[in-house]
PDB file of C-alpha atoms in Angstrom:
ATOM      1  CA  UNK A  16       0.000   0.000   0.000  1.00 38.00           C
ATOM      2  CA  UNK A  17       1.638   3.387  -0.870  1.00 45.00           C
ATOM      3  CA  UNK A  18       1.629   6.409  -2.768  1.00 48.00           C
ATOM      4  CA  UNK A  19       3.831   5.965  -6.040  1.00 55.00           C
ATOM      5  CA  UNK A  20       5.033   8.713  -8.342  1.00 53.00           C
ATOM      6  CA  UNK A  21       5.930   9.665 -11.999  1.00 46.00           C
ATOM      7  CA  UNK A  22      10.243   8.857 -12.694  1.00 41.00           C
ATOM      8  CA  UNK A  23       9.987  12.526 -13.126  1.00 39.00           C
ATOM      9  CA  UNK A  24       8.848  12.900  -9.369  1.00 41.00           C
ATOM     10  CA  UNK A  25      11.558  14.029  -6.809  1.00 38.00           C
ATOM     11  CA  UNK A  26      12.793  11.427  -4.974  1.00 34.00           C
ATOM     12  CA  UNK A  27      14.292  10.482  -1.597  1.00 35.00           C
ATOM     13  CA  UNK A  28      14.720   8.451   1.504  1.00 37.00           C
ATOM     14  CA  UNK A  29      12.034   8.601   3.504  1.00 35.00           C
ATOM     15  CA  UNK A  30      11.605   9.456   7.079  1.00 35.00           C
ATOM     16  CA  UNK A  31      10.431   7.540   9.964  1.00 39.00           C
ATOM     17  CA  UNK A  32       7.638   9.891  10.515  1.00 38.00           C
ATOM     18  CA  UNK A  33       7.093   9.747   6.544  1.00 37.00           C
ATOM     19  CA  UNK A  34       6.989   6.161   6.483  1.00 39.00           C
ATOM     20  CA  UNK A  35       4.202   5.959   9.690  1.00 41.00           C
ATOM     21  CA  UNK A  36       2.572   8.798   7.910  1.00 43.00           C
ATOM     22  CA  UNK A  37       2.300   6.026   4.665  1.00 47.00           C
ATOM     23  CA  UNK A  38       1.025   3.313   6.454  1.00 49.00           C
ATOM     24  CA  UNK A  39      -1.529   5.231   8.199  1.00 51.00           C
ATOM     25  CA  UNK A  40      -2.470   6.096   4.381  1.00 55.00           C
ATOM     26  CA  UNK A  41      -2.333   2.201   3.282  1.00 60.00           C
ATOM     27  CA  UNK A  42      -4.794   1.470   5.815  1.00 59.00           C
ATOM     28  CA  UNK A  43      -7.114   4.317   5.106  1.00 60.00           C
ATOM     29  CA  UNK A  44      -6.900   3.754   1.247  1.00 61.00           C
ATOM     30  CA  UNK A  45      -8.108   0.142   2.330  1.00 61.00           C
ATOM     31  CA  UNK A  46     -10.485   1.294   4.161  1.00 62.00           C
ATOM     32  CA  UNK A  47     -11.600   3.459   1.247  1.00 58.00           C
ATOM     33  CA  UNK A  48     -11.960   0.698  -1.108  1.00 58.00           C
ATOM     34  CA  UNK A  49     -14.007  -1.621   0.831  1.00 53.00           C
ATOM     35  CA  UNK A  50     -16.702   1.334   2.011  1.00 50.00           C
ATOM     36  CA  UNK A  51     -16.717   2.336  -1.375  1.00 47.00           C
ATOM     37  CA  UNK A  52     -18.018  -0.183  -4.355  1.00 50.00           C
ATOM     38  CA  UNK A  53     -20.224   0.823  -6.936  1.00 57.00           C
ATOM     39  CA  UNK A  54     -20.318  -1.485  -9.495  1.00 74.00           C
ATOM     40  CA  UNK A  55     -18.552   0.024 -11.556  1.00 87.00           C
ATOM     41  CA  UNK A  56     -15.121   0.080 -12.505  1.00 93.00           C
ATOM     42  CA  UNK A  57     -14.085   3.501 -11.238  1.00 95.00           C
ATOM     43  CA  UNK A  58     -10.705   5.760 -12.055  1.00 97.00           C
ATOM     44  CA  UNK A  59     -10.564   8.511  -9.327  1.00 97.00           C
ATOM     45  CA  UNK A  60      -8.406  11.760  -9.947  1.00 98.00           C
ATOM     46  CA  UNK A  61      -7.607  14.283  -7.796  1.00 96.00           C
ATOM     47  CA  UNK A  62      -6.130  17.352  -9.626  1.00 96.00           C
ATOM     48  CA  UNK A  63      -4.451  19.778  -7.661  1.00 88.00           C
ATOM     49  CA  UNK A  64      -1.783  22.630  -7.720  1.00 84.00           C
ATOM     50  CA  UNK A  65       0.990  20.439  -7.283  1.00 86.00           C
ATOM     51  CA  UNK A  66       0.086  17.202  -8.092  1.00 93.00           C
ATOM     52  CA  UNK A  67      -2.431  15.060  -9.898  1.00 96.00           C
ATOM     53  CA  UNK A  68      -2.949  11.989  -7.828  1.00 96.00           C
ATOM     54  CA  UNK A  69      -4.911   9.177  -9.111  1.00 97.00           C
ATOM     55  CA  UNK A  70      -6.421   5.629  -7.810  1.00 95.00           C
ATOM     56  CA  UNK A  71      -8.987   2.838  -9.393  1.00 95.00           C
ATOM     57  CA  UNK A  72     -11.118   0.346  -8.409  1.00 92.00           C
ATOM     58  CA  UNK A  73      -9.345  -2.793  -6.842  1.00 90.00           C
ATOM     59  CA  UNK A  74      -6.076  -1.093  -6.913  1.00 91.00           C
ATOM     60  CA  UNK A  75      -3.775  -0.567  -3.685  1.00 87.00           C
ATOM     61  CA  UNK A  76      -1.774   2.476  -4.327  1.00 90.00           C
ATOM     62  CA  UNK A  77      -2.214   6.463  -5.672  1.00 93.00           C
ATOM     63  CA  UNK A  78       0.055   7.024  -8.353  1.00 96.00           C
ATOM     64  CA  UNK A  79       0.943  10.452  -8.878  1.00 96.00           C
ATOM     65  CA  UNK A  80       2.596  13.152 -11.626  1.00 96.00           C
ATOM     66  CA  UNK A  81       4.119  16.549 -10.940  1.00 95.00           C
ATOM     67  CA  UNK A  82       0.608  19.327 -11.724  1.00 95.00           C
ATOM     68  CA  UNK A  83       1.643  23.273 -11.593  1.00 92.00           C
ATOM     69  CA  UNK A  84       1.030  26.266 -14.034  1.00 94.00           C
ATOM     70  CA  UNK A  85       1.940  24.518 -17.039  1.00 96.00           C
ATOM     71  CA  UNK A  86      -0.496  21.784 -16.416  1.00 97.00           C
ATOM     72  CA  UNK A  87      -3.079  21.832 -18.977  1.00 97.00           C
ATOM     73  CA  UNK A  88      -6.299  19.375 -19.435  1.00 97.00           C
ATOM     74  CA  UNK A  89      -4.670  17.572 -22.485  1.00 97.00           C
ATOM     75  CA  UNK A  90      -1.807  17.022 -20.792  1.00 97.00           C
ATOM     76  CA  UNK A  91      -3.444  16.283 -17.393  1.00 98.00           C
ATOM     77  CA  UNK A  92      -5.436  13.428 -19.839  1.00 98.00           C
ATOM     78  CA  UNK A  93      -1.750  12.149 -20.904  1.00 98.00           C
ATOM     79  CA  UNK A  94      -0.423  12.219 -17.418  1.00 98.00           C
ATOM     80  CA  UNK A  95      -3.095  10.413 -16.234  1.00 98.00           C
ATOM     81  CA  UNK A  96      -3.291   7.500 -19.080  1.00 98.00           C
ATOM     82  CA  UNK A  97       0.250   7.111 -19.041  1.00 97.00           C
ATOM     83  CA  UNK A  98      -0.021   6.550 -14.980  1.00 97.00           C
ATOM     84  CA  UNK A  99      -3.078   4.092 -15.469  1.00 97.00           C
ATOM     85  CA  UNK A 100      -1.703   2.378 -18.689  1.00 97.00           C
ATOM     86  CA  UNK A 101      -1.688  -1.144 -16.608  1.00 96.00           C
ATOM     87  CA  UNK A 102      -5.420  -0.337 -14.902  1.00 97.00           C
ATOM     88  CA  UNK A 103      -8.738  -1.448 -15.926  1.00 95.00           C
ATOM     89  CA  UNK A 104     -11.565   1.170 -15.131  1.00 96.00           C
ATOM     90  CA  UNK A 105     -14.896   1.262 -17.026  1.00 95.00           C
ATOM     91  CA  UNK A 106     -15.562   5.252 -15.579  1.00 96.00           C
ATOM     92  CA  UNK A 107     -13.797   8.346 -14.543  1.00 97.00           C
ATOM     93  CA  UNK A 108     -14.290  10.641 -11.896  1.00 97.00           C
ATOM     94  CA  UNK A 109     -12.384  14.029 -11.738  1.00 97.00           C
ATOM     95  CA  UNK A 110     -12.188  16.460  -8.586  1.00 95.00           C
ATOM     96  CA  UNK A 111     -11.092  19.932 -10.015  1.00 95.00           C
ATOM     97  CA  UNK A 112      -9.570  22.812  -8.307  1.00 90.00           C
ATOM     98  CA  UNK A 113     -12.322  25.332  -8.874  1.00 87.00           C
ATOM     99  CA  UNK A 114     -15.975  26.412  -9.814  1.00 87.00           C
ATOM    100  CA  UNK A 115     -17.803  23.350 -11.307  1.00 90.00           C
ATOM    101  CA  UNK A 116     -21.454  24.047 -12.695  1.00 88.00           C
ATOM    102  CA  UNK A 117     -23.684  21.044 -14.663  1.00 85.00           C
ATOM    103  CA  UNK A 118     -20.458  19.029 -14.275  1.00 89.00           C
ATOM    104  CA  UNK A 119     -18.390  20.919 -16.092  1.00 92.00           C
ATOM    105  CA  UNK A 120     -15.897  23.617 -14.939  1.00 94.00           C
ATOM    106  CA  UNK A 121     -16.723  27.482 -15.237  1.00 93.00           C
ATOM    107  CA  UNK A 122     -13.569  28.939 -15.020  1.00 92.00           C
ATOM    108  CA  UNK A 123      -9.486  28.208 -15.303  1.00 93.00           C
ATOM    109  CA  UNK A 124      -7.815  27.424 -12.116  1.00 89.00           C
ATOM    110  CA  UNK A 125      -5.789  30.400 -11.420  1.00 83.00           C
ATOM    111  CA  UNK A 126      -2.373  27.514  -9.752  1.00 86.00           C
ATOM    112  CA  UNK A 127      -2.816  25.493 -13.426  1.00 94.00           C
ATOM    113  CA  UNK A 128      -2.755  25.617 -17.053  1.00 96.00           C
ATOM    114  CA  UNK A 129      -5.654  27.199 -19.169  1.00 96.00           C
ATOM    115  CA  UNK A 130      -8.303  25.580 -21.609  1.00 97.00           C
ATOM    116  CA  UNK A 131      -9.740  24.031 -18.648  1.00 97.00           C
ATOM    117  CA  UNK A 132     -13.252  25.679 -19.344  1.00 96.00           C
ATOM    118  CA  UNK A 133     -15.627  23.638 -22.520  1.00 94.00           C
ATOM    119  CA  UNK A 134     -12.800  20.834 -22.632  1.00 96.00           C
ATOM    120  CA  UNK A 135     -14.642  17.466 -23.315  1.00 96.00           C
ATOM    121  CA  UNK A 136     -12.945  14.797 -20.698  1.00 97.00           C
ATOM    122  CA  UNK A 137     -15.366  11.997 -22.209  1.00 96.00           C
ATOM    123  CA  UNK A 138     -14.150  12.403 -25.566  1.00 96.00           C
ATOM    124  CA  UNK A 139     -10.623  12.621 -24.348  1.00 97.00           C
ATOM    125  CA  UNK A 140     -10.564   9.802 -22.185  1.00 97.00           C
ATOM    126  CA  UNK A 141     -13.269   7.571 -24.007  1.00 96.00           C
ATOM    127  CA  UNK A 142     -15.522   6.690 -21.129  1.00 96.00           C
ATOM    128  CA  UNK A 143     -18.293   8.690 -19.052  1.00 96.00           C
ATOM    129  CA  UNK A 144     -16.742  11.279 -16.902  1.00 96.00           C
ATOM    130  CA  UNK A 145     -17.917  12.930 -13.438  1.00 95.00           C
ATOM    131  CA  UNK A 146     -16.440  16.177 -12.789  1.00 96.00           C
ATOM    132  CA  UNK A 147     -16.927  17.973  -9.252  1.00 93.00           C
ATOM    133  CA  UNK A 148     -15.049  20.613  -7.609  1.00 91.00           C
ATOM    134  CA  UNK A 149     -12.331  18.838  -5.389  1.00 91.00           C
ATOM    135  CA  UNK A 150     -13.672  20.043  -2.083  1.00 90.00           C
ATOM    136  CA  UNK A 151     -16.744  18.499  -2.385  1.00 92.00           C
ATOM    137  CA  UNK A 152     -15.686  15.117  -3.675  1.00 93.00           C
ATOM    138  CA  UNK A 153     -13.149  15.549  -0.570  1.00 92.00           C
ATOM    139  CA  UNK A 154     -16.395  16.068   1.416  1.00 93.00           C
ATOM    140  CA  UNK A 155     -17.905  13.354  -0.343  1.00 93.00           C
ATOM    141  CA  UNK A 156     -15.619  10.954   0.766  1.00 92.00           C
ATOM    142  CA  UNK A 157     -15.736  12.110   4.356  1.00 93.00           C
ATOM    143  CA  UNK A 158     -19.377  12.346   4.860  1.00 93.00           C
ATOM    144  CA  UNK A 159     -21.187  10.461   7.169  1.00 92.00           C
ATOM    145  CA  UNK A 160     -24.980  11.856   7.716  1.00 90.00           C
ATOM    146  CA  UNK A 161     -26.709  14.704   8.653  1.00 93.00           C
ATOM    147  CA  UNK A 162     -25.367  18.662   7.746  1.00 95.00           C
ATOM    148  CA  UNK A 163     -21.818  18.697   7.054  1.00 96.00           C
ATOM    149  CA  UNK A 164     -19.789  21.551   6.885  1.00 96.00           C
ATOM    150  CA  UNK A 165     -16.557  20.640   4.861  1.00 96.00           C
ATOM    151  CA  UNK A 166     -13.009  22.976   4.837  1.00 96.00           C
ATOM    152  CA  UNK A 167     -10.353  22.362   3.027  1.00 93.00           C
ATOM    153  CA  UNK A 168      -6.886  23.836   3.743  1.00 94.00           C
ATOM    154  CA  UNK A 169      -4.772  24.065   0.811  1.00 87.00           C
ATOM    155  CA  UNK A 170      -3.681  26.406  -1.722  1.00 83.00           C
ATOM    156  CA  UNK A 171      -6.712  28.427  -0.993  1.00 87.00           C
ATOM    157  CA  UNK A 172      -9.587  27.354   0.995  1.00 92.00           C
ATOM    158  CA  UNK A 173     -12.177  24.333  -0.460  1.00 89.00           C
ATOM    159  CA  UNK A 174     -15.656  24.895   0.797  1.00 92.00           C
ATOM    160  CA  UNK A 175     -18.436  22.440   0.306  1.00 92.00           C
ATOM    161  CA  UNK A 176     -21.775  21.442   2.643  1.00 94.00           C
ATOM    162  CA  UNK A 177     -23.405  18.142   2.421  1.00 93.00           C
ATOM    163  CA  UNK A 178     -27.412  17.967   3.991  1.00 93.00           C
ATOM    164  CA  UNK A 179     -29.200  14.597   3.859  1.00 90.00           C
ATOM    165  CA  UNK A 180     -26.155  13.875   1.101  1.00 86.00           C
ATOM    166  CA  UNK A 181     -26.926  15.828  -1.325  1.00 87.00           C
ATOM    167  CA  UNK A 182     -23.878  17.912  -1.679  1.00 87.00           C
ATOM    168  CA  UNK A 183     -23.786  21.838  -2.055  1.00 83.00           C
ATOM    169  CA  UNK A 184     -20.696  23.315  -3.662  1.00 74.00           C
ATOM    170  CA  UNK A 185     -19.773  26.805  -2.675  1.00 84.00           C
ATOM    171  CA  UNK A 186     -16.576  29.163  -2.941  1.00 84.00           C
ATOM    172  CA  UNK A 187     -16.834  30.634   0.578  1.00 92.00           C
ATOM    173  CA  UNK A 188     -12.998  31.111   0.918  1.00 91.00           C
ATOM    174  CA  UNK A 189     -13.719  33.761  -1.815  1.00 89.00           C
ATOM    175  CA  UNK A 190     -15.815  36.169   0.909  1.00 94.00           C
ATOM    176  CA  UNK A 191     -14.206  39.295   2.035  1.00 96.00           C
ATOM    177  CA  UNK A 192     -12.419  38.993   5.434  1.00 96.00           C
ATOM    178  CA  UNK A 193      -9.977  41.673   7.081  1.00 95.00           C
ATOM    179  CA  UNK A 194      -8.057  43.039   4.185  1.00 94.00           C
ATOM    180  CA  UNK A 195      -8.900  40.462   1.769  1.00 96.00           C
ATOM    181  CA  UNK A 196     -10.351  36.869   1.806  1.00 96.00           C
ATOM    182  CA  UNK A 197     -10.868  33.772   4.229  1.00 96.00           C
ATOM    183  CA  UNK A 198      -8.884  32.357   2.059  1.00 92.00           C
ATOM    184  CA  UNK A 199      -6.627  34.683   1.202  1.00 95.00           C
ATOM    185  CA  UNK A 200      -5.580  34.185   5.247  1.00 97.00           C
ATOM    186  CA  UNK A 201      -6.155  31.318   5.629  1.00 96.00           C
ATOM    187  CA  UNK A 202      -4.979  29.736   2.355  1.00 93.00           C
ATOM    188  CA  UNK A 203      -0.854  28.811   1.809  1.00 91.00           C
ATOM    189  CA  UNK A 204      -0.175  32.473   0.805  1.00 93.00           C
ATOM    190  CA  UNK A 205      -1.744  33.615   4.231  1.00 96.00           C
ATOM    191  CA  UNK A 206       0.572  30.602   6.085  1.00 96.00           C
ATOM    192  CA  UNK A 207       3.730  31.499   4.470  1.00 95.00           C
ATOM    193  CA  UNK A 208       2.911  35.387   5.155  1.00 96.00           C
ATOM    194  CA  UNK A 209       1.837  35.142   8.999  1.00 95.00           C
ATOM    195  CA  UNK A 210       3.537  32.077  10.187  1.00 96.00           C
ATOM    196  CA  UNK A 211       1.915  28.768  11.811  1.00 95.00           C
ATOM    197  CA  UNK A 212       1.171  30.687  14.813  1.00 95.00           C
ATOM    198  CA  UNK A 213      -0.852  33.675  13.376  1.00 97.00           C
ATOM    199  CA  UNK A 214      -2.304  31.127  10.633  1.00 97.00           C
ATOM    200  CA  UNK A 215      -3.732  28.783  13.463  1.00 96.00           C
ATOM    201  CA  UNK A 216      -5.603  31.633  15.397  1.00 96.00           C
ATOM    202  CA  UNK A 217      -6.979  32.673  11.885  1.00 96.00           C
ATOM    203  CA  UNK A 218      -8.163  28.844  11.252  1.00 97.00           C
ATOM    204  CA  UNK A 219      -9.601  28.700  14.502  1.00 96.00           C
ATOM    205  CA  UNK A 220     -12.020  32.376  13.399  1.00 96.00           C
ATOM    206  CA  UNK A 221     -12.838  31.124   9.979  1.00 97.00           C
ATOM    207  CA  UNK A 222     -14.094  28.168  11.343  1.00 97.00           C
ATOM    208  CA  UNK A 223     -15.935  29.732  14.207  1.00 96.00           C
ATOM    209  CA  UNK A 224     -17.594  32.141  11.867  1.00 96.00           C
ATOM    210  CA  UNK A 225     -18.499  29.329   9.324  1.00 97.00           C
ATOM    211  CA  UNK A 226     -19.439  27.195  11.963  1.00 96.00           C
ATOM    212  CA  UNK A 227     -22.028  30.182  13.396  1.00 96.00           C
ATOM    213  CA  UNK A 228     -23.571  31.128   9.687  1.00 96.00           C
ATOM    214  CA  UNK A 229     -23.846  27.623   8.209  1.00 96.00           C
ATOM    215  CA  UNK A 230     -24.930  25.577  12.002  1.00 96.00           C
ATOM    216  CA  UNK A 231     -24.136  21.976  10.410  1.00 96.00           C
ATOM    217  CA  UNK A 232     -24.188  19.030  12.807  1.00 95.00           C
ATOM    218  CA  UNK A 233     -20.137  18.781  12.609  1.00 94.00           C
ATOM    219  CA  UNK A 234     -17.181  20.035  10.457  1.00 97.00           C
ATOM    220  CA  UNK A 235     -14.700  18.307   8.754  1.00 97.00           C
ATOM    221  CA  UNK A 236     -11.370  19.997   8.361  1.00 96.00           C
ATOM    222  CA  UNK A 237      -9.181  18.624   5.458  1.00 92.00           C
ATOM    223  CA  UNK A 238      -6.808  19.154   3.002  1.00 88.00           C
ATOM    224  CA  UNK A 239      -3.194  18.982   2.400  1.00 86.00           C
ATOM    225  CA  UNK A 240      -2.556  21.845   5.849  1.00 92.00           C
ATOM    226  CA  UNK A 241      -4.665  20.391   8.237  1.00 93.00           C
ATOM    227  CA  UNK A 242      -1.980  18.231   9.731  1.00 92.00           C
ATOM    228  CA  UNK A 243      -0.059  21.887  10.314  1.00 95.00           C
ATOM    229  CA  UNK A 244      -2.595  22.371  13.475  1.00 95.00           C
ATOM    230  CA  UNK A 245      -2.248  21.639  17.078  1.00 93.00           C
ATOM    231  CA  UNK A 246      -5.376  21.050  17.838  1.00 93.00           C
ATOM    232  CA  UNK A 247      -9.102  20.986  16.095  1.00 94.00           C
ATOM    233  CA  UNK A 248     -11.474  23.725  16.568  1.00 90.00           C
ATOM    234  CA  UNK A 249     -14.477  22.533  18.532  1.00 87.00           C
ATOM    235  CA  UNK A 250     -17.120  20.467  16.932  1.00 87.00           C
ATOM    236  CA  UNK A 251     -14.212  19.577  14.211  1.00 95.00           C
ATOM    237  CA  UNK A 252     -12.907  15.884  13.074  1.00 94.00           C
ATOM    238  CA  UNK A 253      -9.999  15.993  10.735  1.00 94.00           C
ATOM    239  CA  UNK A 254     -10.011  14.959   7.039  1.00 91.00           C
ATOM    240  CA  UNK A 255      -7.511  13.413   4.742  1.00 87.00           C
ATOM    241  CA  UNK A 256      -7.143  13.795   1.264  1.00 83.00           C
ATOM    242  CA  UNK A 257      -7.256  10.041   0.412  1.00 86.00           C
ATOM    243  CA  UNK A 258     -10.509  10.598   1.546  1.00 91.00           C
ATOM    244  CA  UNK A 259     -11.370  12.391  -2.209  1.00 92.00           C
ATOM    245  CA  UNK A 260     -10.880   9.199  -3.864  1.00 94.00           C
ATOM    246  CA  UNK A 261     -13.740   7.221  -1.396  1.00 92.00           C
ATOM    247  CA  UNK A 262     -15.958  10.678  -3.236  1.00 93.00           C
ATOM    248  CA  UNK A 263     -15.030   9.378  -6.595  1.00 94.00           C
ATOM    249  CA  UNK A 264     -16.177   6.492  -5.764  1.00 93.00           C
ATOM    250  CA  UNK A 265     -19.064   7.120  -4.716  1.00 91.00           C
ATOM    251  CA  UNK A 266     -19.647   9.542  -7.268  1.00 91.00           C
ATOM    252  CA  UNK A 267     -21.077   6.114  -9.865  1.00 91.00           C
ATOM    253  CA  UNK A 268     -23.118   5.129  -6.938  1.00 84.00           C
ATOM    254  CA  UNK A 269     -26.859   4.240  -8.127  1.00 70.00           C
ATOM    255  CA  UNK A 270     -28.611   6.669  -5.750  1.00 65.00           C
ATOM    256  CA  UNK A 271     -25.715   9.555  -6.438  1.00 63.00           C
ATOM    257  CA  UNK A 272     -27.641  12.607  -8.240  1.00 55.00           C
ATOM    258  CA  UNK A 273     -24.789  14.106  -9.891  1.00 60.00           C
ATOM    259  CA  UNK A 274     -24.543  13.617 -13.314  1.00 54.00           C
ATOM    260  CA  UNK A 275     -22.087  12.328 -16.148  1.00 62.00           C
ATOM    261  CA  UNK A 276     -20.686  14.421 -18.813  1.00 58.00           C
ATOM    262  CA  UNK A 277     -21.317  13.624 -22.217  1.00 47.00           C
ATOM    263  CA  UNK A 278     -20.941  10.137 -22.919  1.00 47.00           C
ATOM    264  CA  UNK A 279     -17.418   9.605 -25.568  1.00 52.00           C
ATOM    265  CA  UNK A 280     -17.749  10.196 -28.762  1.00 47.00           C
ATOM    266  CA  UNK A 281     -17.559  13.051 -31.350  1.00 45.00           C
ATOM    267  CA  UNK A 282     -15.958  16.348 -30.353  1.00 40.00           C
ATOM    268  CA  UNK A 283     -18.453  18.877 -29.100  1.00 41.00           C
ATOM    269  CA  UNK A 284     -17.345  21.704 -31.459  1.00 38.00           C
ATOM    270  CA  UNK A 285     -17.425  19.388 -34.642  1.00 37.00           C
ATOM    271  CA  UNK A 286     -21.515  18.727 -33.458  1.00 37.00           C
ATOM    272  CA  UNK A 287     -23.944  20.032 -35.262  1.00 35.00           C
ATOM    273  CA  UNK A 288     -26.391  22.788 -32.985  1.00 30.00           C
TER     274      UNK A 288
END
């Protein structure tokens, strides 16, 4: 069980809290895989600023390529076939890094590549694809009844809320706070800026204003910084971002209302209106 990268990947000897810090993933990524069948064969991607991390059905380890400003959809498609080349998967699920309306995304991620926006994934990888922002397939995967307030501490700040699981995508990190944004403070530019001690007591507001507005029956705090706190904020269980592939997986679920993009076939510009 492990997390295996691209030759081009950086690579080194890992540490003894790096390697308890893997098998804690092995056994959650097993964990993920039984809770989450579908029936379908299911390839799970997780595109973000500075990697593209991917798992499928009845496999045992994310594989992962080197994402970043460069990183456009056609060559996030190549990265990602070239990664899978030995995998079976009948499906594809993608969680992006930004607005996603009717499945599809509404605007370039402002960390990646353009041409993001009317690019046709089904045609591209020849199979139906699911595309949802990456905080709420994150929340997704961590969601376990009721009203669920989901953060995610990365790059910028993932938002999504989950009632009676239907999920509710929303860009809250964009709202004005201070002298800019939540996530603009809370976010990695606002960690590098402040410092972990500053950055923690702004965590611990954002949440505590979320948690007053939105009143959901708990909060999950995930994302790549979460494991940069000392403690929770009240009412809080941590996430982890193998948790976004158990939300892909779900994703093909028969009761799961969000829909496919266009099943493969022609591209959409050479269709007739």
């Amino acid at each position: 069980m492990s997390v295996k990268s691209s030759p081009a990947a950086k690579r080194g000897c890992a540490t003894k809290g790096e390697a308890r810090g893997h098998a804690a993933l092995g056994s959650l990524i097993k964990d993920v895989l039984a809770s989450g069948p579908s029936g379908k064969k299911v390839l799970v991607i997780d595109v973000g600023g500075t990697s593209v991390k991917i798992l499928a059905s009845g496999q045992t380890e994310i594989r992962s390529f080197r994402s970043g400003p460069t990183l456009t959809p056609g060559r996030m498609v190549s990265g990602v076939k070239k990664l899978a080349a030995d995998w079976t998967y009948e499906v594809v699920s993608i969680g992006y890094p930004g607005l996603v309306l009717g499945g599809r995304p509404t605007a370039d991620p402002s960390n990646l590549g353009r041409g993001w926006v009317g690019f046709d994934f089904a045609a591209a990888f020849g199979r139906p694809v699911k595309v949802v922002n990456d905080a709420a397939m994150q929340a997704m995967g961590s969601y376990k009844g009721g009203k669920m307030l989901f953060l995610g501490l990365g790059t910028g700040l993932g938002t999504s809320l989950i009632v009676d699981g239907k999920v509710k995508p929303m860009e809250l990190g964009h709202l004005p706070y201070k002298k800019g944004t939540y996530e603009s403070y809370v976010g990695r530019t606002g960690l590098e800026r402040d410092g972990k001690k500053k950055w923690r007591r702004r965590v611990a507001d954002v949440v505590e204003r979320l948690i007053a507005a939105l009143q959901p029956d708990e909060t999950v705090i995930g994302g790549g910084n979460v494991k940069k706190l000392d403690a929770l904020p009240p009412r809080c269980r941590a996430g982890h971002n193998a948790n976004a592939f158990r939300g892909g997986f779900r994703l093909w679920a028969k009761d799961n209302s969000v829909p496919p993009d266009l099943p493969p076939g022609p591209s959409r510009s050479n269709r007739k209106a």
